[in-house]
Each structure stands twice: as structure tokens, then as C-alpha cells.
Coordinates of C-alpha atoms in Angstrom, one line a residue:
M1 CA 0.0 0.0 0.0
S2 CA 1.4 3.4 -1.0
S3 CA 1.8 6.1 1.6
T4 CA 0.4 9.6 1.1
A5 CA 3.9 10.9 0.6
E6 CA 4.7 8.3 -2.2
V7 CA 1.4 9.1 -4.0
A8 CA 2.2 12.9 -3.9
A9 CA 5.7 12.2 -5.2
E10 CA 4.3 10.2 -8.1
E11 CA 1.8 12.9 -8.9
S12 CA 4.4 15.6 -9.0
A13 CA 6.9 13.6 -11.0
P14 CA 7.1 15.0 -14.6
A15 CA 5.6 12.8 -17.4
T16 CA 8.3 10.8 -19.3
G17 CA 8.3 10.5 -23.0
V18 CA 10.5 8.4 -25.3
W19 CA 13.5 9.7 -27.3
L20 CA 13.9 7.8 -30.5
H21 CA 17.6 7.1 -31.4
A22 CA 17.3 4.8 -34.3
V23 CA 15.5 1.8 -36.0
V24 CA 17.2 -1.5 -36.7
R25 CA 16.1 -5.0 -37.8
D26 CA 17.1 -6.5 -34.5
V27 CA 19.6 -5.8 -31.7
E28 CA 21.4 -8.0 -29.1
P29 CA 20.9 -7.1 -25.4
A30 CA 24.7 -7.0 -25.1
T31 CA 24.9 -4.2 -27.6
L32 CA 22.5 -2.1 -25.5
A33 CA 24.1 -2.9 -22.2
G34 CA 26.1 0.0 -20.9
L35 CA 24.8 2.4 -23.7
A36 CA 23.7 5.8 -22.2
G37 CA 20.9 7.7 -23.9
M38 CA 19.6 11.2 -23.1
G39 CA 20.6 12.5 -19.7
G40 CA 22.8 9.4 -19.2
A41 CA 19.7 7.2 -18.9
P42 CA 20.0 3.6 -20.2
V43 CA 18.7 2.7 -23.6
R44 CA 16.2 0.0 -24.4
A45 CA 14.5 -1.7 -27.3
V46 CA 10.9 -1.3 -28.4
A47 CA 9.7 -3.9 -30.9
G48 CA 7.0 -3.5 -33.5
A49 CA 6.1 -4.7 -37.0
G50 CA 9.2 -6.9 -37.2
L51 CA 11.5 -3.9 -36.5
V52 CA 13.2 -2.6 -33.3
A53 CA 13.3 1.0 -32.1
V54 CA 16.1 1.9 -29.8
V55 CA 15.0 4.6 -27.4
S56 CA 15.8 6.2 -24.0
P57 CA 13.5 7.9 -21.5
A58 CA 12.9 11.6 -22.1
P59 CA 11.2 13.6 -19.2
L60 CA 8.7 15.9 -21.0
D61 CA 9.5 18.9 -18.8
E62 CA 12.9 18.9 -20.7
Y63 CA 12.1 17.1 -23.9
G64 CA 8.5 18.1 -24.6
E65 CA 7.5 20.3 -27.5
E66 CA 7.7 23.6 -25.7
P67 CA 11.0 23.0 -23.8
L68 CA 12.6 21.6 -26.9
R69 CA 11.7 24.7 -28.9
H70 CA 13.8 26.7 -26.4
H71 CA 16.5 24.1 -26.0
L72 CA 17.1 23.9 -29.8
E73 CA 18.2 27.6 -29.7
D74 CA 20.8 26.9 -26.9
L75 CA 23.9 25.7 -28.7
A76 CA 25.5 24.2 -25.6
W77 CA 22.4 22.2 -24.9
L78 CA 22.1 21.2 -28.5
E79 CA 25.7 20.0 -28.7
R80 CA 25.3 17.8 -25.5
A81 CA 22.1 16.3 -26.9
A82 CA 23.6 15.6 -30.4
R83 CA 26.6 13.9 -28.8
A84 CA 24.4 11.7 -26.6
H85 CA 22.1 10.8 -29.6
H86 CA 25.0 10.1 -31.9
A87 CA 26.8 7.9 -29.5
V88 CA 23.9 5.5 -29.5
V89 CA 23.3 5.6 -33.2
D90 CA 27.1 5.1 -33.8
A91 CA 27.2 2.0 -31.6
L92 CA 24.3 0.5 -33.4
A93 CA 25.8 1.4 -36.8
R94 CA 28.9 -0.7 -35.9
Q95 CA 26.7 -3.8 -35.6
G96 CA 24.8 -3.5 -38.8
P97 CA 22.5 -1.3 -40.9
V98 CA 20.6 1.4 -38.9
V99 CA 18.1 4.1 -39.7
P100 CA 19.1 7.1 -37.5
A101 CA 16.2 9.2 -36.1
R102 CA 16.4 13.0 -36.6
L103 CA 17.5 14.8 -33.6
A104 CA 14.8 15.5 -31.1
T105 CA 12.3 12.9 -32.2
V106 CA 10.3 12.3 -29.0
H107 CA 7.1 10.2 -28.6
T108 CA 4.8 10.2 -25.7
D109 CA 5.1 6.5 -25.0
D110 CA 6.2 3.1 -26.3
E111 CA 2.8 2.5 -27.9
R112 CA 3.3 5.6 -30.1
V113 CA 6.8 4.3 -31.1
A114 CA 5.4 0.9 -32.0
T115 CA 2.5 2.6 -34.0
S116 CA 5.2 4.7 -35.9
L117 CA 7.2 1.5 -36.7
A118 CA 4.0 -0.2 -38.1
A119 CA 3.0 2.9 -40.1
R120 CA 6.5 3.2 -41.6
R121 CA 7.3 -0.5 -41.9
A122 CA 7.7 -0.7 -45.7
E123 CA 9.8 2.4 -45.8
L124 CA 12.0 1.5 -42.9
S125 CA 12.6 -2.0 -44.1
A126 CA 13.5 -0.8 -47.7
T127 CA 15.9 1.7 -46.1
L128 CA 17.7 -0.9 -44.0
I129 CA 18.1 -3.1 -47.1
R130 CA 19.5 -0.2 -49.0
L131 CA 22.0 0.6 -46.2
T132 CA 23.2 -3.0 -45.7
G133 CA 26.9 -3.2 -46.5
R134 CA 27.2 0.5 -47.0
G135 CA 28.5 3.5 -45.0
E136 CA 28.3 7.2 -45.2
W137 CA 31.6 9.1 -45.9
G138 CA 32.0 12.8 -45.8
V139 CA 34.3 14.8 -48.1
K140 CA 34.9 18.5 -47.3
G141 CA 36.8 20.8 -49.7
Y142 CA 38.5 23.9 -48.3
L143 CA 39.8 26.8 -50.3
V144 CA 43.6 26.8 -50.6
P145 CA 44.9 30.4 -50.8
G146 CA 47.0 30.6 -54.0
A147 CA 49.3 33.1 -55.5
P148 CA 47.7 36.5 -56.4
V149 CA 46.4 36.6 -59.9
E150 CA 47.9 39.2 -61.9
S151 CA 45.6 41.8 -63.3
T152 CA 45.1 41.9 -67.1
A153 CA 44.0 45.6 -67.0
A154 CA 46.1 48.0 -69.0
Q155 CA 48.8 49.5 -66.9
D156 CA 48.0 53.1 -67.9
G157 CA 49.5 56.1 -66.2
G158 CA 48.1 57.9 -63.2
G159 CA 48.8 59.2 -59.8
V160 CA 49.0 57.5 -56.4
G161 CA 45.2 57.3 -56.2
T162 CA 45.0 55.6 -59.6
A163 CA 47.6 53.1 -58.7
Y164 CA 45.8 52.3 -55.4
L165 CA 42.5 51.7 -57.3
R166 CA 44.3 49.5 -59.8
R167 CA 45.9 47.4 -57.1
R168 CA 42.6 47.1 -55.3
R169 CA 40.8 46.1 -58.5
A170 CA 43.4 43.4 -59.1
Q171 CA 43.0 42.0 -55.5
L172 CA 39.2 41.8 -55.9
T173 CA 39.5 40.2 -59.3
A174 CA 42.0 37.6 -58.0
R175 CA 39.7 36.8 -55.0
D176 CA 36.7 36.4 -57.3
E177 CA 38.6 34.2 -59.6
R178 CA 39.8 32.0 -56.7
Q179 CA 36.3 31.6 -55.4
Q180 CA 34.9 30.8 -58.9
G181 CA 37.7 28.3 -59.4
A182 CA 37.0 26.6 -56.0
S183 CA 33.3 26.4 -56.8
A184 CA 34.0 24.8 -60.2
A185 CA 36.5 22.4 -58.6
A186 CA 33.9 21.5 -55.9
D187 CA 31.4 20.7 -58.6
A188 CA 33.8 18.5 -60.4
V189 CA 34.9 16.6 -57.3
H190 CA 31.3 16.0 -56.3
D191 CA 30.3 14.7 -59.7
A192 CA 33.3 12.4 -59.8
L193 CA 32.7 11.0 -56.3
C194 CA 29.0 10.3 -57.2
E195 CA 30.1 8.0 -60.1
V196 CA 31.7 5.7 -57.5
A197 CA 29.2 6.2 -54.6
V198 CA 25.8 4.6 -54.5
A199 CA 24.4 8.1 -53.7
G200 CA 25.7 11.6 -53.0
R201 CA 24.4 14.7 -51.3
R202 CA 25.8 18.2 -51.0
H203 CA 25.1 20.0 -47.8
A204 CA 25.5 23.7 -47.2
P205 CA 29.2 24.7 -46.6
Q206 CA 29.9 25.1 -42.8
D207 CA 30.8 28.4 -41.4
R208 CA 34.4 28.6 -40.3
R209 CA 33.4 29.0 -36.7
L210 CA 31.9 25.5 -37.0
S211 CA 34.4 23.8 -39.3
G212 CA 37.4 25.1 -37.3
A213 CA 39.2 25.7 -40.6
S214 CA 41.1 28.8 -41.4
T215 CA 39.8 29.0 -44.9
P216 CA 36.3 28.9 -46.5
M217 CA 34.6 25.6 -47.3
A218 CA 33.6 25.1 -50.9
L219 CA 32.4 21.4 -50.7
N220 CA 30.5 19.7 -47.9
G221 CA 29.5 16.4 -49.5
A222 CA 28.1 13.1 -48.1
Y223 CA 28.4 9.8 -50.0
L224 CA 26.9 6.4 -49.5
V225 CA 29.6 4.0 -50.4
D226 CA 29.5 0.1 -50.7
V227 CA 32.1 -1.5 -48.6
A228 CA 33.4 -3.3 -51.7
A229 CA 34.0 0.0 -53.4
L230 CA 35.6 1.8 -50.5
R231 CA 39.2 1.5 -51.6
R232 CA 38.3 2.8 -55.0
F233 CA 36.4 5.7 -53.4
T234 CA 39.3 6.7 -51.1
D235 CA 41.8 6.4 -53.9
L236 CA 39.7 8.7 -55.9
V237 CA 39.5 11.3 -53.2
D238 CA 43.4 11.3 -53.2
T239 CA 43.5 11.6 -57.0
L240 CA 41.0 14.5 -57.0
G241 CA 43.0 16.3 -54.4
D242 CA 46.0 16.2 -56.7
R243 CA 43.9 17.1 -59.7
H244 CA 42.4 20.2 -57.9
P245 CA 45.2 21.8 -55.9
G246 CA 43.0 24.8 -55.2
L247 CA 40.9 22.6 -52.8
R248 CA 42.2 20.8 -49.7
L249 CA 40.0 17.7 -49.5
E250 CA 39.3 16.1 -46.2
L251 CA 37.7 12.6 -45.9
T252 CA 35.8 11.6 -42.8
G253 CA 33.8 8.5 -41.9
P254 CA 32.3 6.0 -41.9
W255 CA 29.2 7.6 -40.3
P256 CA 25.7 6.3 -39.7
A257 CA 23.8 7.2 -42.9
Y258 CA 22.2 10.4 -41.6
S259 CA 22.2 12.0 -45.0
F260 CA 20.4 9.1 -46.7
V261 CA 17.4 8.4 -44.6
A262 CA 13.8 9.9 -44.9
E263 CA 12.8 12.9 -42.9
R264 CA 11.2 12.3 -39.5
P265 CA 7.4 11.5 -39.8
A266 CA 4.7 13.6 -38.2
G267 CA 3.5 12.5 -34.7
A268 CA 6.6 13.2 -32.5
V269 CA 6.0 15.7 -29.7
G270 CA 9.4 17.4 -30.0
E271 CA 9.6 18.6 -33.6
P272 CA 11.4 21.9 -34.0
R273 CA 9.4 24.3 -36.1

């Protein structure tokens, strides 16, 4: 029999939702053991429609729709949440194909999770088949500052002011030509990599404050690559780096296939607007 104090504590406790990390075909209990989800809580499996969702508890006073709307504007909170979410997805991806959930996909309870699995069964199953034996690789291309481009303008006479304007015009022309050259090189690199990859996507270049690079990013590509074609893909990245010296190419991965899964379905309580 519960005491009055215990009943009051239960009534005052915040409702707990379910943060969706990813969907897999199946998962061994040993894989989930020791994995920490949101807020360090243990993860668990929710089965439905022949699939398994890997989730962690999400108190709705922090992960509900209104709190999330504010949290997603807090870069420090967002980074912590993204790291916790990715750690689970990455661990699952090491065991086999995984469909990562978009960040901040929160359901009210396990029943809603199972319902979502049933509603999306065909799509999720097809995605898991498509991702089997494949990984996502990232290729970023950063502008390499080159030698100044000489101006082709006529070197007519003039005073100090004219000379300054001529130099300034030459600097702007050289900068524009470097940027145009980097853009064309990024297009060529992406097209070549897509010929080897199963699929490719270009994301918006990252700001230098996020990339940590000292020069602008001209290419931010993601590529779904067959394991059997990986050596050919990585060799091609090296070849393209030599072919386009105006870009410094950086290869990262493998990653869970965030770039090659469908957008989150409606019905989650924590969808950023």
C-alpha cells in the first residue's frame, strides 16, 4: 500500500516520453548494455512490426515540445544532446544497418513508437536493405589560398590614387577568380565521387566557426559507399585532391547514414518548427 507521501511524489513527477535514437532490424541485449541515452539514462528496445526502435527515457519537462523549442536555440544544450544521440546511433551502426532518427524525435510512450514502426514498416525495411553493406563518408573541400592573380588591365599612367585603385581592383579580381575556381572544382569533385558512390548529397558549406578551418569551405559532401567500393572511393579522393590543388580535400567516416534516410514522420512531440 502506498503512503500519502509516495502518491504525492508520483503525482508531482514529470511525465516521461520516449526519445527515439534509431531503428534496426534486431539488436542484441549485449549491444544495448552500458549504452547511455539522453541525460545518461540507459537505452532499451521497443519492438513493433518486425522492427526494433532503440529509445531512451525523455522527461517531457525537458524534452517536450515547448521545452525543446527553447533548448534547440541553446547551442551548448544542442551539442550535448547531439553527442548523446550520436553515441547511441554510432554504436548501433557498428553492428549493422541502422536508420538514425532525426535529432529531437520524441514520442509520448512506447505505444506511439510501435505505432510509428507499423506505419513506416515498408519504408524503414526498404531503407535498412538499401543501407546494408554501405556506409556514409564525408568529403569536405577547403579553399587553398593561391598566389595572387595578376591583373590583365592596361597599366596606364596615373597618380597615387589611380595606382591604389588599380591594385585594389586586381585584388578583388583575384579573389573572385579563386572563389569561382574553387566552386567549379567542388562541382567536379562531387560529380566524380558520385560516379563511385551509390548516392551523394551536398550540404551547405559550414561556417568557419563550426568547421574550425582557417579558410572557407567550398564542398560539404556526403556519399553512401559500398564496402566493396571503399578502396576505389578513397583512392579517388586522393586523385581528385591532386587534380584540384585549389581545394584541400578532407575525408571523414564512416558515419551512420544520416544523409540518406527519410525525414522524420509527423507525430513526434518534439519537432522543432
